[in-house]
CSV table of C-alpha atoms and ligand atoms in Angstrom, one decimal:
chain,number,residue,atom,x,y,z
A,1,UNK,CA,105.0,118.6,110.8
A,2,UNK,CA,103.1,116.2,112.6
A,3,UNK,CA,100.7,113.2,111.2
A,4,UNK,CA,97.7,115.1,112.1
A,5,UNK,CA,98.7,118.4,111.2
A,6,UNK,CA,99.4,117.0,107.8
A,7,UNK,CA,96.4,114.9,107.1
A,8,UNK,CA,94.7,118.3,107.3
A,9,UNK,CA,96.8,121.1,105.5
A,10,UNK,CA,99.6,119.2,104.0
A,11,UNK,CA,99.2,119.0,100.0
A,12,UNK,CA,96.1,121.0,99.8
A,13,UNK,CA,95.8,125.0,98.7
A,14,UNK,CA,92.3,127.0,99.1
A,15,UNK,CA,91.6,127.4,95.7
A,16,UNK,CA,93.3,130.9,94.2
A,17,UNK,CA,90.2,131.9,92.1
A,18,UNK,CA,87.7,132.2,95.0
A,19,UNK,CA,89.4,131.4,98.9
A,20,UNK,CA,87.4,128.2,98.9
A,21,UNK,CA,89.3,126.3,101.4
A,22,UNK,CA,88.2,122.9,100.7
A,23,UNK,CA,89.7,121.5,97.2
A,24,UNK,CA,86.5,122.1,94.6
A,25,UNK,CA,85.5,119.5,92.1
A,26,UNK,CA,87.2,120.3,89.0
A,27,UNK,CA,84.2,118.1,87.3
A,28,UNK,CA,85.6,118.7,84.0
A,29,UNK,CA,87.4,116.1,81.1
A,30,UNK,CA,89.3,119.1,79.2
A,31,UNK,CA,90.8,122.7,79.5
A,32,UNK,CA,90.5,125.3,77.0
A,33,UNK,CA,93.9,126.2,75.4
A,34,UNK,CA,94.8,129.9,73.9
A,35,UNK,CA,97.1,128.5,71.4
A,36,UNK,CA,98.0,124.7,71.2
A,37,UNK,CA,100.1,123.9,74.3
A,38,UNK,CA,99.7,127.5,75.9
A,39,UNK,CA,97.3,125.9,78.8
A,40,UNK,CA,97.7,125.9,83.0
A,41,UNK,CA,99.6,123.1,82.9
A,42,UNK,CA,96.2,120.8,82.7
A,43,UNK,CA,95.2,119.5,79.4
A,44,UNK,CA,93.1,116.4,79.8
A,45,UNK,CA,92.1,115.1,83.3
A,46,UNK,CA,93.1,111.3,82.3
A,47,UNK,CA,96.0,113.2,82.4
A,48,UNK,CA,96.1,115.5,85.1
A,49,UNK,CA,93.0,116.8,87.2
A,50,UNK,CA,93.7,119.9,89.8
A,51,UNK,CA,91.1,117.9,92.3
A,52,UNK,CA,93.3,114.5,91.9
A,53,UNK,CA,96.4,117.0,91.9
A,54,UNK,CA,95.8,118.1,95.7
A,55,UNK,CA,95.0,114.7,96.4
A,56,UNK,CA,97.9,113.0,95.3
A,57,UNK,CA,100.0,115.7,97.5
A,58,UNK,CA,98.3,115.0,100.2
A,59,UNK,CA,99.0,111.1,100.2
A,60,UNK,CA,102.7,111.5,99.6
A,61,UNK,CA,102.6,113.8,101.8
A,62,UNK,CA,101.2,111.6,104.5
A,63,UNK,CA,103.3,108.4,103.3
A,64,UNK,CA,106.5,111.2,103.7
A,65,UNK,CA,106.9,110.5,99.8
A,66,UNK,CA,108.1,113.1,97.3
A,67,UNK,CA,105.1,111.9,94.6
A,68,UNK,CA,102.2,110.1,94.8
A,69,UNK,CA,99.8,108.9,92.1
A,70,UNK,CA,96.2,108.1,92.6
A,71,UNK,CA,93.9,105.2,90.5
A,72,UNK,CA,90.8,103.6,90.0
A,73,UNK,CA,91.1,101.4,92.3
A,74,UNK,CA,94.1,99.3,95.0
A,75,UNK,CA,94.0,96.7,92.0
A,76,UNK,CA,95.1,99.6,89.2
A,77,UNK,CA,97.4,100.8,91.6
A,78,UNK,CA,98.9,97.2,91.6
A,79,UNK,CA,98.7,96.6,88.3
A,80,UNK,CA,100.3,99.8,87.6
A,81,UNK,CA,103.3,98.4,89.8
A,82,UNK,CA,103.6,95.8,88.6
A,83,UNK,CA,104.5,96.8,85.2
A,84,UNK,CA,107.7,97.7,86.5
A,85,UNK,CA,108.8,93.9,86.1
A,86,UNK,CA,109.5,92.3,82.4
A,87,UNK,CA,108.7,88.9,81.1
A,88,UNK,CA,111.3,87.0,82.3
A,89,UNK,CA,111.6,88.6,85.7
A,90,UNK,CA,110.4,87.0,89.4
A,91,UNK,CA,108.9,88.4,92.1
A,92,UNK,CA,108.6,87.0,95.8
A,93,UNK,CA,105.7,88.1,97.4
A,94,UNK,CA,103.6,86.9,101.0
A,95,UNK,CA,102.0,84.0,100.9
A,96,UNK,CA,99.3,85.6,103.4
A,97,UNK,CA,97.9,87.9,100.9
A,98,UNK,CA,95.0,89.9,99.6
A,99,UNK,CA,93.1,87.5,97.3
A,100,UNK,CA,92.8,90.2,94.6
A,101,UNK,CA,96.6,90.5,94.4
A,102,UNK,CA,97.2,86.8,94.5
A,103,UNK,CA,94.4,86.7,91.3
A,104,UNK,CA,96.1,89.4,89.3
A,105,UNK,CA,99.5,88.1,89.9
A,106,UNK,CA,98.6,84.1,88.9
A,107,UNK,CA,96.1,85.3,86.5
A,108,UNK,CA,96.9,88.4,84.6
A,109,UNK,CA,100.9,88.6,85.1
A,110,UNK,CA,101.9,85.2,85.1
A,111,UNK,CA,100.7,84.5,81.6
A,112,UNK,CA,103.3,87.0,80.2
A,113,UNK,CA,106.0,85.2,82.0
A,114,UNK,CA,106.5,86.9,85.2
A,115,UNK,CA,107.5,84.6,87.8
A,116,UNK,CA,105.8,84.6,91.4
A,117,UNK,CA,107.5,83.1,94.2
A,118,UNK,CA,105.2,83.3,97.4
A,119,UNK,CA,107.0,82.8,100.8
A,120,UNK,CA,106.2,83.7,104.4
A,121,UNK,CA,107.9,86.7,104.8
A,122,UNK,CA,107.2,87.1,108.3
A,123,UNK,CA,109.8,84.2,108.7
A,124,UNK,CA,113.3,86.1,108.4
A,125,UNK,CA,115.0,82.5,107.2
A,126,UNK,CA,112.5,82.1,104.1
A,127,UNK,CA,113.2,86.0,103.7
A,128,UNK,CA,116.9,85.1,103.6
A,129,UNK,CA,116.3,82.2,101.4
A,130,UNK,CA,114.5,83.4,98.9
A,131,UNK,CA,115.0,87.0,98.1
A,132,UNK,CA,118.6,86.9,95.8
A,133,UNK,CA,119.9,88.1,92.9
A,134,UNK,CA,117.2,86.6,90.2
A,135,UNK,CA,114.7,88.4,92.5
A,136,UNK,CA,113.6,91.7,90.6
A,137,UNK,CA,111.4,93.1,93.0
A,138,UNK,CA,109.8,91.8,96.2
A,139,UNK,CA,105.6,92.4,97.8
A,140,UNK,CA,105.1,92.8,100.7
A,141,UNK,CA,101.9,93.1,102.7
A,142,UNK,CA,102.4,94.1,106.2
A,143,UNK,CA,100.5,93.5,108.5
A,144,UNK,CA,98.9,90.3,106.1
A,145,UNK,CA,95.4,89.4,105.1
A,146,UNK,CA,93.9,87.8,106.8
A,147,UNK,CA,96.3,86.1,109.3
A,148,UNK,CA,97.9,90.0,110.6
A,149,UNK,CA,101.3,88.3,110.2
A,150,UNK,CA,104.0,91.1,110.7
A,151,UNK,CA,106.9,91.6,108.1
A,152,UNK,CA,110.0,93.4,109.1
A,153,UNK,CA,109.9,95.6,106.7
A,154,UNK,CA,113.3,97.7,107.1
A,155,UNK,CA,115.4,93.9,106.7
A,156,UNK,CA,113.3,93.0,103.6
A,157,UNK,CA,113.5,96.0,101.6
A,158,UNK,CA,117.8,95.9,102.7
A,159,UNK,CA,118.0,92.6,101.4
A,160,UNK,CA,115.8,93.5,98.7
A,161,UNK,CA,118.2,96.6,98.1
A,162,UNK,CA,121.7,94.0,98.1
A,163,UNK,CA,119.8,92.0,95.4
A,164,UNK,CA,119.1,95.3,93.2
A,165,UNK,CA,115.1,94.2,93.6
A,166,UNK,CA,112.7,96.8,93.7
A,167,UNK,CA,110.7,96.6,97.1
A,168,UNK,CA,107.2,97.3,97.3
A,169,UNK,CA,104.7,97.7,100.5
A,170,UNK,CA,101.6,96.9,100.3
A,171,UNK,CA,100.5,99.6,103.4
A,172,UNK,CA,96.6,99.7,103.3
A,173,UNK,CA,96.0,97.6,106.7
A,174,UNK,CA,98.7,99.8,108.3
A,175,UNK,CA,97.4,102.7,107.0
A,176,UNK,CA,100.2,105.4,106.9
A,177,UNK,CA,98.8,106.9,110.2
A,178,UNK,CA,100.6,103.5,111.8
A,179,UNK,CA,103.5,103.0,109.8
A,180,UNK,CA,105.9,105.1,106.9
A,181,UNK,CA,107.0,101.8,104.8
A,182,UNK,CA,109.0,104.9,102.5
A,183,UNK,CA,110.9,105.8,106.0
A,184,UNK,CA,111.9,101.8,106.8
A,185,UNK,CA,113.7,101.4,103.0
A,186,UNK,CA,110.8,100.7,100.7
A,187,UNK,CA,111.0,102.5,97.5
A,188,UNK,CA,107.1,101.9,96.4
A,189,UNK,CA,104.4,101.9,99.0
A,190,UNK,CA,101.2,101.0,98.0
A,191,UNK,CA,97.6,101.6,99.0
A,192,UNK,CA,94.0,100.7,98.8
A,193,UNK,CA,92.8,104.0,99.5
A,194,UNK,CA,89.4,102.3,99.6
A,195,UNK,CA,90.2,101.3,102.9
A,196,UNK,CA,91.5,103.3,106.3
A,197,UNK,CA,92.5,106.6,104.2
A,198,UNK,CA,89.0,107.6,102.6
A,199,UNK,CA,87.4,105.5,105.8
A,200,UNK,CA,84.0,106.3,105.4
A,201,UNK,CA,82.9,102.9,103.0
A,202,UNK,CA,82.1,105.5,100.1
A,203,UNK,CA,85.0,105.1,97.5
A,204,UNK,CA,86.9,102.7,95.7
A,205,UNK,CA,90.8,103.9,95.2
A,206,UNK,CA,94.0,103.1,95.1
A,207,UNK,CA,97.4,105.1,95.4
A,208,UNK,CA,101.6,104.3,94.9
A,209,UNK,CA,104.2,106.7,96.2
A,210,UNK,CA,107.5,106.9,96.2
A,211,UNK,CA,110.3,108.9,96.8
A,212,UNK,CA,112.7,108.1,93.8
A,213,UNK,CA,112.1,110.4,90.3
A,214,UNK,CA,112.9,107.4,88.0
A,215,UNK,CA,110.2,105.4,89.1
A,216,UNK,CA,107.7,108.1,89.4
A,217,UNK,CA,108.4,109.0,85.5
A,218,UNK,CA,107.1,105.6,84.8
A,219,UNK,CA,104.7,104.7,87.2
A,220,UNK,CA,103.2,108.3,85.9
A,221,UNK,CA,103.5,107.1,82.4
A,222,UNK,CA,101.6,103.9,82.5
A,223,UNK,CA,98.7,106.0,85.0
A,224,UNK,CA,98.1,107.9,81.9
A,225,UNK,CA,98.8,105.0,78.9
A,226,UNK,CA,96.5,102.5,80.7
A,227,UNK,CA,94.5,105.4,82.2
A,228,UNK,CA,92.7,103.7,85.7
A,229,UNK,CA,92.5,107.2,87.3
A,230,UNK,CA,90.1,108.1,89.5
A,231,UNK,CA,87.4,111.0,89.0
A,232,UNK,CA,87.2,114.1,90.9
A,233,UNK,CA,84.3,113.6,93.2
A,234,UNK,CA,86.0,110.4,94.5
A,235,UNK,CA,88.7,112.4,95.0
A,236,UNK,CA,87.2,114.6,96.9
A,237,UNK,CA,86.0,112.4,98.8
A,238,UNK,CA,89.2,110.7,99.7
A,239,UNK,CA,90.7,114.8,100.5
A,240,UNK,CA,87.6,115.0,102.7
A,241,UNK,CA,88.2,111.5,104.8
A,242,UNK,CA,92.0,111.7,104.8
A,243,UNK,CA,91.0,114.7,107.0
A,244,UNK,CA,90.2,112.7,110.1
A,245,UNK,CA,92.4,110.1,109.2
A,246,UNK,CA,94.4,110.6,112.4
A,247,UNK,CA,91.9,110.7,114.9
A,248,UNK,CA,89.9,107.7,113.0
A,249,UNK,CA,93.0,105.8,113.5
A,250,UNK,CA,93.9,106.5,117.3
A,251,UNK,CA,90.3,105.4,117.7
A,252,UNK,CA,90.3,102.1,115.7
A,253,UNK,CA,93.8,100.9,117.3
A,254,UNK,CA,91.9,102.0,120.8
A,255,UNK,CA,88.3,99.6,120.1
A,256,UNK,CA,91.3,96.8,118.4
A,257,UNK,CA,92.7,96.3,121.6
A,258,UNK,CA,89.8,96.3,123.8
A,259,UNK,CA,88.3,93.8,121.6
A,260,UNK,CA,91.7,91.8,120.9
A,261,UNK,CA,92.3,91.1,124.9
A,262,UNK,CA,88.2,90.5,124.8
A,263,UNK,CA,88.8,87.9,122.4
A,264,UNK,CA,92.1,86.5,123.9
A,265,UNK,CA,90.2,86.0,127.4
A,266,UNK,CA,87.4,84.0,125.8
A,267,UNK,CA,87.1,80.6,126.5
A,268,UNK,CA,85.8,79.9,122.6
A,269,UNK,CA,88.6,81.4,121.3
A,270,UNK,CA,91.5,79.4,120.6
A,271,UNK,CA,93.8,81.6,118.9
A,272,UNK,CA,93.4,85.8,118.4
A,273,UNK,CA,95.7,87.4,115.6
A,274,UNK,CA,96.5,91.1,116.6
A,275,UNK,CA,100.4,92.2,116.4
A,276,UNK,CA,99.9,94.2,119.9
A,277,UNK,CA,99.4,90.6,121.8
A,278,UNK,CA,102.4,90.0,123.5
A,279,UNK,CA,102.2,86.0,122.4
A,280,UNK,CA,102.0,87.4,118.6
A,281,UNK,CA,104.6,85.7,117.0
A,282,UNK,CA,106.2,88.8,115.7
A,283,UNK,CA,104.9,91.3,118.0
A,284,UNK,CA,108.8,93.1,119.0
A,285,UNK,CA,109.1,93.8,115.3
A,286,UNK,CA,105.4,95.7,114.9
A,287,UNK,CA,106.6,97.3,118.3
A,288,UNK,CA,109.3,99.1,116.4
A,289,UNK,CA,107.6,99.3,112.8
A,290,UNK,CA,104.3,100.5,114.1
A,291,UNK,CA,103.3,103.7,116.1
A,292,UNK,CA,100.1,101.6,117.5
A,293,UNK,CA,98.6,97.9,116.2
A,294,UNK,CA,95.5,99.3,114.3
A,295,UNK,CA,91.8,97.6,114.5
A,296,UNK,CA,92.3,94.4,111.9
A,297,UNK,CA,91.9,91.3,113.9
A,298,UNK,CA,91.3,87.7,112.6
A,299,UNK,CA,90.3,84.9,115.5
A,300,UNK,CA,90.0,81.4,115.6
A,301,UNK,CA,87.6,79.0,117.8
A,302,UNK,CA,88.2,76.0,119.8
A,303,UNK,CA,86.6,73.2,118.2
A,304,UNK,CA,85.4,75.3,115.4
A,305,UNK,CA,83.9,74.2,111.7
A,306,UNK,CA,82.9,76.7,108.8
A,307,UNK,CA,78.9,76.0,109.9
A,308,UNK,CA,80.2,77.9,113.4
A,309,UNK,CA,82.0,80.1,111.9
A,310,UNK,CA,79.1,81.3,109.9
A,311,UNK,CA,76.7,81.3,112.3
A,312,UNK,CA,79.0,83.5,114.8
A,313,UNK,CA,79.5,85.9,111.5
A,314,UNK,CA,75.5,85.5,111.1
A,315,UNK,CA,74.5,86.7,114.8
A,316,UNK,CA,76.6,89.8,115.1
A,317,UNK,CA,74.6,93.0,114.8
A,318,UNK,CA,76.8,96.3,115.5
A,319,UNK,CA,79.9,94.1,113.5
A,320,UNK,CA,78.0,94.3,109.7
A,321,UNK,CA,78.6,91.0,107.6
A,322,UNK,CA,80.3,92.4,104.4
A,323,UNK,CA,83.8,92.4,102.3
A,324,UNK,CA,86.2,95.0,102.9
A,325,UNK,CA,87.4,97.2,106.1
A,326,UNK,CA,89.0,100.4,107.1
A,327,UNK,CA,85.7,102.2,107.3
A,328,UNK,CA,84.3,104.0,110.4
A,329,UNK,CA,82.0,100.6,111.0
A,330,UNK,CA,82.7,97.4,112.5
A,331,UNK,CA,82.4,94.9,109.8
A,332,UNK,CA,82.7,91.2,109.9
A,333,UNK,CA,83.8,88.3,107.6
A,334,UNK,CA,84.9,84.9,106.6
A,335,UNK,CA,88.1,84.7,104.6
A,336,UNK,CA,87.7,81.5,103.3
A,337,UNK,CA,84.5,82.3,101.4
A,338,UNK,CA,84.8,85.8,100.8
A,339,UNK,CA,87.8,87.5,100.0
A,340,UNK,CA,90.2,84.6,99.8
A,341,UNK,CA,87.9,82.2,98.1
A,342,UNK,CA,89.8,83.2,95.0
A,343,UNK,CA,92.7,81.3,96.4
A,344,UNK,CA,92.8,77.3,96.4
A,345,UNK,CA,92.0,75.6,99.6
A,346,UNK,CA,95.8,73.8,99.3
A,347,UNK,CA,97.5,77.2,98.8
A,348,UNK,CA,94.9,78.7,101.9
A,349,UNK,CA,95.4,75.9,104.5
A,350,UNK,CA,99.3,76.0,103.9
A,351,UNK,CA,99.7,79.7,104.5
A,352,UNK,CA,97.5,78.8,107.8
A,353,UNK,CA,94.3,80.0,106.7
A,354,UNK,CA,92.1,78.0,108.5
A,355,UNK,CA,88.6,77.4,106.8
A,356,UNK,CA,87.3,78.9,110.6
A,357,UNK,CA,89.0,81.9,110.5
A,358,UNK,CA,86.9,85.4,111.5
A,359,UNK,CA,88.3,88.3,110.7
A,360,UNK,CA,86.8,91.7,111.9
A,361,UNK,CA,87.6,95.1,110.9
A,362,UNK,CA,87.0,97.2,114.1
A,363,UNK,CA,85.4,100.4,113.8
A,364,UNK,CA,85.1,103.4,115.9
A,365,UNK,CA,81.8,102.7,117.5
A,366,UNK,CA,81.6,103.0,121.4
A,367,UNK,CA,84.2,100.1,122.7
A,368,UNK,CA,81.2,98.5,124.9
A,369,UNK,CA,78.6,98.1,122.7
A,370,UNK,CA,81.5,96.5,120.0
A,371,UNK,CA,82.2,93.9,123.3
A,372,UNK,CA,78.5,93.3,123.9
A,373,UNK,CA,77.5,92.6,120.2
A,374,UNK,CA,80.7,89.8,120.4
A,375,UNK,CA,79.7,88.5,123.5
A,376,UNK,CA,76.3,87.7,122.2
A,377,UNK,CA,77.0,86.6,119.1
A,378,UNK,CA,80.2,84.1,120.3
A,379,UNK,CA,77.7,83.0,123.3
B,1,PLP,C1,91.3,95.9,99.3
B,1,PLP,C2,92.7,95.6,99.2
B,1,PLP,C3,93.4,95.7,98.0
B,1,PLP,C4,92.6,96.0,96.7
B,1,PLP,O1,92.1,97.3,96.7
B,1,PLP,P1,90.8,97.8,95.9
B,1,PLP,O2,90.7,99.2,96.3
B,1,PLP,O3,89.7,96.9,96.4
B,1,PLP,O4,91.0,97.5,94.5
B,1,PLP,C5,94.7,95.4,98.0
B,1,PLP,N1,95.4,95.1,99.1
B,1,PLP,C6,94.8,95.0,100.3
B,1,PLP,C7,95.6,94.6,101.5
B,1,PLP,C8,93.4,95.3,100.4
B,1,PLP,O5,92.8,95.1,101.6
């Protein structure tokens, strides 16, 4: 089945009792039972919930995964991950990553003794270097936050694979509309579901699927220990978006490169990150990974200071000032005080995170009024 097919009937019935043909809201905690354990297969929703059921088809479906298993949030689904890995254990991960991930790691994980090695994976020689046989299981975020960095994601998860290391892919700025991490080798992909796949800026979740029964047993067994599920209106929310997810996407890659070559032509600009640039420096491996190079775009300026930077992030009016991306808006930010302002400046300047970075999360507005509002605002 096609991508677009699937994001609209794949995983999801018309509910048996009535025809509905959207997924209803099972907004309910329990299920009554006849006699203890003689019950429709659902006994408590932190358990199971036939709304988060459908849902959780629907994104393995999508990813091509056999299960998928929805949270709270991209940070539970991390978490949930990353219990997986023993004290003792090490795991190599990008340095260009999501702040959240790089907190949780350093700050919640490393305490127990879980070692973190963070390298740039988008290098095939530190790839080579550093994933061996002490590795237990390797993150990767592809295409990175914020710098769009490209991992080759069918090598690392083979190397990964010689090592016995469990790979993981971070897939939320790919969305799986873009790319099938699963397809390339990966045996975990991950998502915030926050992002492109609910799209629409109204829901905070996270999802992990996977193909291989083994890990599904115990991802599924710490969702319900620890218990960061999401409800059923937010995942009915996420059915509704994932919907359109197709279309949403085609769009977003369409306005990224419009405004990628914008940016590239400017005379401000010094530097435009955006794998489908032909000077990207790993732009043949997001050819081949990628069915299109999405709408996540981080620029730098000639001559450019933070006070510049802020002011350009200050004047845009279409491009909305605010955290996150993936949503059907153009939004607008600053890395180095927003979302990576969790990592030290040391840590951010050697992964090439320059305190001038803009990063923009194109939307699917109309292209021209996306290059006007730039054009004013960059001057
Ligand atoms: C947002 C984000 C996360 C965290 O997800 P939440 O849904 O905010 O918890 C993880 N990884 C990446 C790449 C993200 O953009």
């Amino acid at each position: 089945m096609h991508f677009n097919t699937k994001a609209i009937h794949a995983g999801v019935h018309p509910d048996p009792e009535t025809g509905a043909i959207m997924t209803p809201i099972y907004q309910t905690s329990t299920y009554v039972q006849k006699k203890p354990g003689d019950h429709k297969g659902y006994e408590y929703s932190r358990t199971h919930n036939p709304t988060r059921t459908q849902l959780e088809n629907s994104l393995a479906a999508l990813e091509n995964g056999s299960y998928g298993l929805a949270f709270a949030s991209g940070m539970a689904a991390i978490d949930t991950a990353l219990k997986l890995i023993k004290p003792g254990q090490k795991v190599v991960a990008n340095n260009d990553l999501y702040g959240g991930t790089y907190r949780l790691f350093t700050k919640v994980f490393a305490p127990y003794n879980i070692q973190f090695q963070f390298i740039d994976m988008s290098n095939a020689n530190e790839v080579d270097k550093f994933i061996d046989k002490d590795t237990a299981m390797v993150w990767m975020e592809t295409p990175t936050n914020p710098l769009i960095k490209i991992v080759d994601i069918a090598h690392v998860t083979s190397l990964a694979k010689k090592h016995g290391a469990i790979s993981v892919v971070d897939n939320t700025f790919a969305s799986p509309y873009l790319q099938n991490p699963l397809n390339l080798g990966a045996d975990i992909v991950m998502h915030s579901v926050t992002k492109y796949i609910a799209g629409h800026s109204d829901v905070v979740m996270g999802a992990l699927i996977t193909n291989s029964k083994e890990f599904e047993e115990q991802l599924r067994f710490y969702q319900n220990s620890s218990g960061a599920v999401p409800g059923p209106m937010d995942s009915f929310l996420t059915l509704r978006g994932i919907k359109t997810l197709a279309v949403r996407m085609q769009r977003h890659a369409e306005n990224g490169k419009e405004v990628a070559y914008f940016l590239n032509n400017h005379t401000r600009v010094k530097k435009v990150h955006w794998p489908g640039l032909e000077s990207h420096q790993n732009h043949h491996i997001a050819a081949k990974q990628m069915k299109d190079f999405g709408g996540m775009i981080s620029f730098e300026l000639e001559n450019s200071s933070v006070s510049q930077a802020h002011e350009i992030i200050s004047n845009t009016k279409i491009f909305t000032l605010a955290e996150s991306l993936g949503g059907v808006e153009s939004l607008v930010g600053h890395p180095a005080s927003m979302t990576h302002a969790s990592i030290p400046k040391e840590e951010r300047i050697k992964a090439g995170l320059s305190d001038s970075l803009i990063r923009l999360s194109v939307g699917i507005e109309h292209k021209d009024d996306l290059i006007s509002d730039l054009k004013q605002a960059i001057g």
